[in-house]
Tab-separated table of C-alpha atoms in Angstrom:
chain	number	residue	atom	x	y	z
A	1	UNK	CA	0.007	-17.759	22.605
A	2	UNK	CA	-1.250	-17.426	19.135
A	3	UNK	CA	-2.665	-14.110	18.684
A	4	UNK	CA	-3.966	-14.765	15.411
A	5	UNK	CA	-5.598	-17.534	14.166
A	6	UNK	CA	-6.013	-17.987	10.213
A	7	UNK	CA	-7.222	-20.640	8.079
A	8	UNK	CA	-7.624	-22.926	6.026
A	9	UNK	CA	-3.578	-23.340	5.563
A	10	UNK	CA	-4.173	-24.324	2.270
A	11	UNK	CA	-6.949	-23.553	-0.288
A	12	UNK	CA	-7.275	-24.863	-3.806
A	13	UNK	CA	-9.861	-23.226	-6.299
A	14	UNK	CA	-10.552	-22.849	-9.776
A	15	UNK	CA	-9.674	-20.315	-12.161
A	16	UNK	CA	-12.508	-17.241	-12.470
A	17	UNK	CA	-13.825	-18.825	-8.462
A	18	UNK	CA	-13.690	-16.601	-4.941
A	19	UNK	CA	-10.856	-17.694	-2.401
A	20	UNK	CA	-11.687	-16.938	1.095
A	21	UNK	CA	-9.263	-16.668	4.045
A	22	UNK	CA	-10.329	-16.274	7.356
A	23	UNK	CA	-8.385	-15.387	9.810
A	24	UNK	CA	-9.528	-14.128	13.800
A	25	UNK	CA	-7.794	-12.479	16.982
A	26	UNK	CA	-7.990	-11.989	20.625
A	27	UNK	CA	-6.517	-8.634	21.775
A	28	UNK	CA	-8.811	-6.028	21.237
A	29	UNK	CA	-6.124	-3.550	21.040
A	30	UNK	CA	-5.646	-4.406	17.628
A	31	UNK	CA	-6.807	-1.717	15.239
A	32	UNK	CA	-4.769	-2.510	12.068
A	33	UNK	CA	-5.521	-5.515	9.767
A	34	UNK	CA	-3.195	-5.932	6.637
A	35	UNK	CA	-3.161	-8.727	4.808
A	36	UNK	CA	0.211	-9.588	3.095
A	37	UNK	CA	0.742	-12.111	0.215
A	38	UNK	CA	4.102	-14.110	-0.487
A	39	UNK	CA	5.030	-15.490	-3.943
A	40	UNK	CA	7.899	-18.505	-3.818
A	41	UNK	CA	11.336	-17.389	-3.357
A	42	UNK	CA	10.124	-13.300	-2.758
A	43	UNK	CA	9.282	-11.487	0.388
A	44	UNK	CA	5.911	-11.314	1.962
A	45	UNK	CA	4.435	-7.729	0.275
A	46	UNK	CA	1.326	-5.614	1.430
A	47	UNK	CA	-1.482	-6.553	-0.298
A	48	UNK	CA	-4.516	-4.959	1.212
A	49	UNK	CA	-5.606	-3.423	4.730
A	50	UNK	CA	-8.320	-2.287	6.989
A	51	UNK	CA	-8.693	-0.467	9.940
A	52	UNK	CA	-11.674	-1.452	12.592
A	53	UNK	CA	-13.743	1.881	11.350
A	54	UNK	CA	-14.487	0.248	8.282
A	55	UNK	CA	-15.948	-3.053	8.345
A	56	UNK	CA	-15.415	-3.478	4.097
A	57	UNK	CA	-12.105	-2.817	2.354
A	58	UNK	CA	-12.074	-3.497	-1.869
A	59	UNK	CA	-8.904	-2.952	-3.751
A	60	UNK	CA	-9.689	-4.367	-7.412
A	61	UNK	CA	-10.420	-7.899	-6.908
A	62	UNK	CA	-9.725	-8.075	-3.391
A	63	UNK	CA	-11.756	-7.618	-0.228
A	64	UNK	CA	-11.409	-7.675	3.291
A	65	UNK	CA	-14.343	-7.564	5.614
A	66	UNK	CA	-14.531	-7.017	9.269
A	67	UNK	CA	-15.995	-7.568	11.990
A	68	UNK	CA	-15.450	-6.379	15.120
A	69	UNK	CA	-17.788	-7.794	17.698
A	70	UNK	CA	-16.599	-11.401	16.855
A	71	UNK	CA	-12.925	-10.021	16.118
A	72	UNK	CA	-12.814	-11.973	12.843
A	73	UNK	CA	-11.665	-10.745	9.456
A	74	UNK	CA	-11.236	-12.770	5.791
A	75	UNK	CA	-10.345	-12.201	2.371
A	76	UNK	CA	-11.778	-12.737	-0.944
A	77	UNK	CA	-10.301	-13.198	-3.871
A	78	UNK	CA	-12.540	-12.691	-6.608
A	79	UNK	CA	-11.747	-13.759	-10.269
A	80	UNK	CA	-9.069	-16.008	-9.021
A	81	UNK	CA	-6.439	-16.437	-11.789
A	82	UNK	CA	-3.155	-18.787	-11.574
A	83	UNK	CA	-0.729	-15.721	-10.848
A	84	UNK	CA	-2.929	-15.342	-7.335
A	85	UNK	CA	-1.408	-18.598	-6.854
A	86	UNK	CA	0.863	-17.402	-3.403
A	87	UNK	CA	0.714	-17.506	0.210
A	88	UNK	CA	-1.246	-14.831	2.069
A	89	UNK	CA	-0.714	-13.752	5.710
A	90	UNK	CA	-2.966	-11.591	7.810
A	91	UNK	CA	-1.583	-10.028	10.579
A	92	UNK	CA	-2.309	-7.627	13.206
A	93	UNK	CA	-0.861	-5.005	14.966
A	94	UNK	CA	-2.643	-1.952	17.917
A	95	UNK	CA	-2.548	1.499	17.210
A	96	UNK	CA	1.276	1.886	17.986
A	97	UNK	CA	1.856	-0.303	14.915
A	98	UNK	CA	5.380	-1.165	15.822
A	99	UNK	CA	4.845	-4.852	15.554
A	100	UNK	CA	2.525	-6.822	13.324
A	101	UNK	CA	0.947	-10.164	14.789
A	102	UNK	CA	0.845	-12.809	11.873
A	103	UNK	CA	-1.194	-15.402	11.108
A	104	UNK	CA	0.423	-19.271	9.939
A	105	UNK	CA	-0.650	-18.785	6.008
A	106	UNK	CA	-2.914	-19.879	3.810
A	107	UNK	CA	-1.033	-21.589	0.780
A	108	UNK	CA	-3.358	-20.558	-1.982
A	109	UNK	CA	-3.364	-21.945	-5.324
A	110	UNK	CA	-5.481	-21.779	-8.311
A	111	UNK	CA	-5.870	-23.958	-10.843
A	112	UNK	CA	-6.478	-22.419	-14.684
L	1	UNK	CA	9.149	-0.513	-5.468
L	2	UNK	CA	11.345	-0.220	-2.530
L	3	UNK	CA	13.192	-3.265	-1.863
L	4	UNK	CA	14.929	-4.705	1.737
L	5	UNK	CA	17.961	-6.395	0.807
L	6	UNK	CA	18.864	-9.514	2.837
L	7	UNK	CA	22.778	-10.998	2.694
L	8	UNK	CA	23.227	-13.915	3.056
L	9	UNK	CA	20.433	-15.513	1.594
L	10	UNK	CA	21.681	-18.748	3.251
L	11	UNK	CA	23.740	-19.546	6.207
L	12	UNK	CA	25.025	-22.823	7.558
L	13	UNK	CA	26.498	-22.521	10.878
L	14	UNK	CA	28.027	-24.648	13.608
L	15	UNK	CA	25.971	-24.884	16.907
L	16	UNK	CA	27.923	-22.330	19.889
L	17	UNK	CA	29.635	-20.386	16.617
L	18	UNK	CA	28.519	-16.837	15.996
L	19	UNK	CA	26.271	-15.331	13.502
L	20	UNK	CA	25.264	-12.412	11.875
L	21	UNK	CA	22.593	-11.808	9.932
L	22	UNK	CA	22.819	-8.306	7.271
L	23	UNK	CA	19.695	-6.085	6.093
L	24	UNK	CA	19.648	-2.986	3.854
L	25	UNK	CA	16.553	-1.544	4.562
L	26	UNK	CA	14.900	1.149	2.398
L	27	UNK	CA	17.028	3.967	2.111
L	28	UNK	CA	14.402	6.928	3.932
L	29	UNK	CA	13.162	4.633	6.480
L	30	UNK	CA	13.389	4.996	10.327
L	31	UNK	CA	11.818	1.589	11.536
L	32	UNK	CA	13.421	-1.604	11.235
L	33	UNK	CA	12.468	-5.065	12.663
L	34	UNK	CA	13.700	-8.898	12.290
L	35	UNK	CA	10.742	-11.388	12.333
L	36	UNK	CA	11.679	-15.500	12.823
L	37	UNK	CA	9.988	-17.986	10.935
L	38	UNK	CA	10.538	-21.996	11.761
L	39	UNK	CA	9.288	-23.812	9.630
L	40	UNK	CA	5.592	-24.575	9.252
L	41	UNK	CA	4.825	-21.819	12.203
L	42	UNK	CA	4.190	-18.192	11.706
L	43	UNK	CA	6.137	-15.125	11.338
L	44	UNK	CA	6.609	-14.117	14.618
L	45	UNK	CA	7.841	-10.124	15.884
L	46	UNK	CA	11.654	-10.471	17.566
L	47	UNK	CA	12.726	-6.599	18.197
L	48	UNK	CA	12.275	-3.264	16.589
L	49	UNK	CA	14.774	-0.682	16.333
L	50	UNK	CA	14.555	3.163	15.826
L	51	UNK	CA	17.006	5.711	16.272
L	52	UNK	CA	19.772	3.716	17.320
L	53	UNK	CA	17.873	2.053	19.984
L	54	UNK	CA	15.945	-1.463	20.848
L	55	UNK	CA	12.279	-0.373	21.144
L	56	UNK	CA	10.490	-3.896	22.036
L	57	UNK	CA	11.915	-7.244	21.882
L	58	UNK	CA	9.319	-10.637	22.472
L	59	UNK	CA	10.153	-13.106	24.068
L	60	UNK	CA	12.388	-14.722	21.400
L	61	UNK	CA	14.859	-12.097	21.765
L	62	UNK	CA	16.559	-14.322	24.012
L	63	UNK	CA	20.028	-13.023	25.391
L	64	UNK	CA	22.222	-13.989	22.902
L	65	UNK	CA	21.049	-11.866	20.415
L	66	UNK	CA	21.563	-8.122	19.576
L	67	UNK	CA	20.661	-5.857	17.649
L	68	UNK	CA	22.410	-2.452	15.565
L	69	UNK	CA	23.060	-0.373	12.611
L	70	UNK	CA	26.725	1.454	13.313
L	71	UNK	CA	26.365	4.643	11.063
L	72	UNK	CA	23.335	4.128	8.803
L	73	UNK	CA	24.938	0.618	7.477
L	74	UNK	CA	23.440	-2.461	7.325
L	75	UNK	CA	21.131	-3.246	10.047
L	76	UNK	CA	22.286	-6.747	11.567
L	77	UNK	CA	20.972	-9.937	13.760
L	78	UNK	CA	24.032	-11.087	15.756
L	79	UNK	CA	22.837	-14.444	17.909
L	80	UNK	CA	26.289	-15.515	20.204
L	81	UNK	CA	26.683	-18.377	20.547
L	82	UNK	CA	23.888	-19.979	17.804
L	83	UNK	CA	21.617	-22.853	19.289
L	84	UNK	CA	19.901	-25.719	17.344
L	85	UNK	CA	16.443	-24.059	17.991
L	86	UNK	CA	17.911	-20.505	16.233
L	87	UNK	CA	17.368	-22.217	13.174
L	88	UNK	CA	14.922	-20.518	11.296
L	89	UNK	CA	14.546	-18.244	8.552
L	90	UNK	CA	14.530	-14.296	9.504
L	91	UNK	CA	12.755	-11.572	7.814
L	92	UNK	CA	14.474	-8.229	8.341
L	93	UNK	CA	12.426	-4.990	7.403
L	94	UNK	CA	11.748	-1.587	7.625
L	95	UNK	CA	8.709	1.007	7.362
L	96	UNK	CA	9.165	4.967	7.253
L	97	UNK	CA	7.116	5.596	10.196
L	98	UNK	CA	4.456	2.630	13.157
L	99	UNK	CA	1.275	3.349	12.933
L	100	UNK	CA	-0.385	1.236	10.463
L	101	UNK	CA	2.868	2.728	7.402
L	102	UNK	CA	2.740	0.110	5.057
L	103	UNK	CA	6.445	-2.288	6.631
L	104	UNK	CA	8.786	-3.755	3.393
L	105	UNK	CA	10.354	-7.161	4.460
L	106	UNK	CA	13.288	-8.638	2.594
L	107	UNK	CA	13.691	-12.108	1.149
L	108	UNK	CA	14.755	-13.802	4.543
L	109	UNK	CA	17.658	-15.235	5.547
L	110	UNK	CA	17.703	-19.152	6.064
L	111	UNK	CA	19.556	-19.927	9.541
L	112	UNK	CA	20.477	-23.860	10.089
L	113	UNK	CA	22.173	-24.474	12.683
L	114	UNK	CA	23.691	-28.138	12.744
């Protein structure tokens, strides 16, 4: 069963443009959204995250927003430049946190 | 920042031979997991480990794997005896506390099993 649905799997946009990644669940246990990002050859690193109190997270040029009632959340990535260029993960995990739920990637890359 | 060390980075092993898989996780952390990854599919959770004990394993976890860290060494996979379908790569890593504590994964290992 795939708890967590994310998409497009692969975005292309110009340099200075907003990416946006969707992604959306089904258990509504979840309560802890981060969003991790993956350069080639390194590990998947924390990049932003929100919990369900907030429905608007902004950390520099990124944003997640939230929303609860139709369990979907995104990112944007304003500004895009070329060193965004990665692949970014949301995931999910409840309140015990002691496994995160991910989503299949979206293979972002931007052109300059 | 703090960094989850995966050996080997590759591993090509013989279908019914054993295998295991080493992680040095961050040095003050209590939580460790392994995550599998085939290829074009998501991450997906196999077992967590705290305190010298399985807390949850999915589905995946099938039998022939296990799970330990004798005396705060490396944390290792061990899948006896290996199956085509283990092949995969898996993420090993580690977070100080659950809860929503921010979880360090390593490079991965890459599993084929031929």
């Amino acid at each position: 069963q795939q708890q967590v649905r994310q998409s497009p799997q692969s975005l292309t946009v110009w340099e200075g443009e907003t990416a946006i990644l969707n992604c959306s669940y089904e258990d509504s246990t979840f309560d802890y959204f981060p969003w991790y990002h993956q350069f080639p050859g390194e590990s998947p690193a924390l990049l932003i995250a929100i919990r369900p109190v907030s429905n608007k997270k902004e950390d520099g040029r990124f944003t997640i927003f939230f929303n609860k009632r139709e369990k979907k959340f995104s990112l944007h990535i304003a500004d895009s430049q070329p060193g965004d260029s990665a692949t970014y993960f949301c995931a999910a995990s409840d309140s015990a946190g002691n496994k995160l739920t991910f989503g299949i990637g979206t293979r972002v890359l931007v052109r300059p | 920042g703090p960094k989850v060390l995966q050996i080997p980075s590759h591993q090509i092993i013989d279908m019914g031979q054993m295998v295991t898989l080493n992680c040095d996780p961050v040095s003050n952390h209590l939580y460790f997991y392994w995550y599998k990854q085939i290829l074009g599919q998501q991450m997906e959770f196999l077992v967590n480990f705290y305190n010298g004990k399985v807390m949850e394993k999915s589905k995946l976890f099938k039998d022939q794997f296990s799970v330990e860290r004798p005396d705060g060494s490396y944390f290792t996979l061990k899948i006896q005896p290996t199956a085509l379908e283990d092949s995969a790569v898996y993420f090993c890593a580690s977070s100080p506390r659950t809860g929503g504590a921010e979880v360090f994964f390593g490079k991965g290992t890459r599993l084929t099993v031929v």
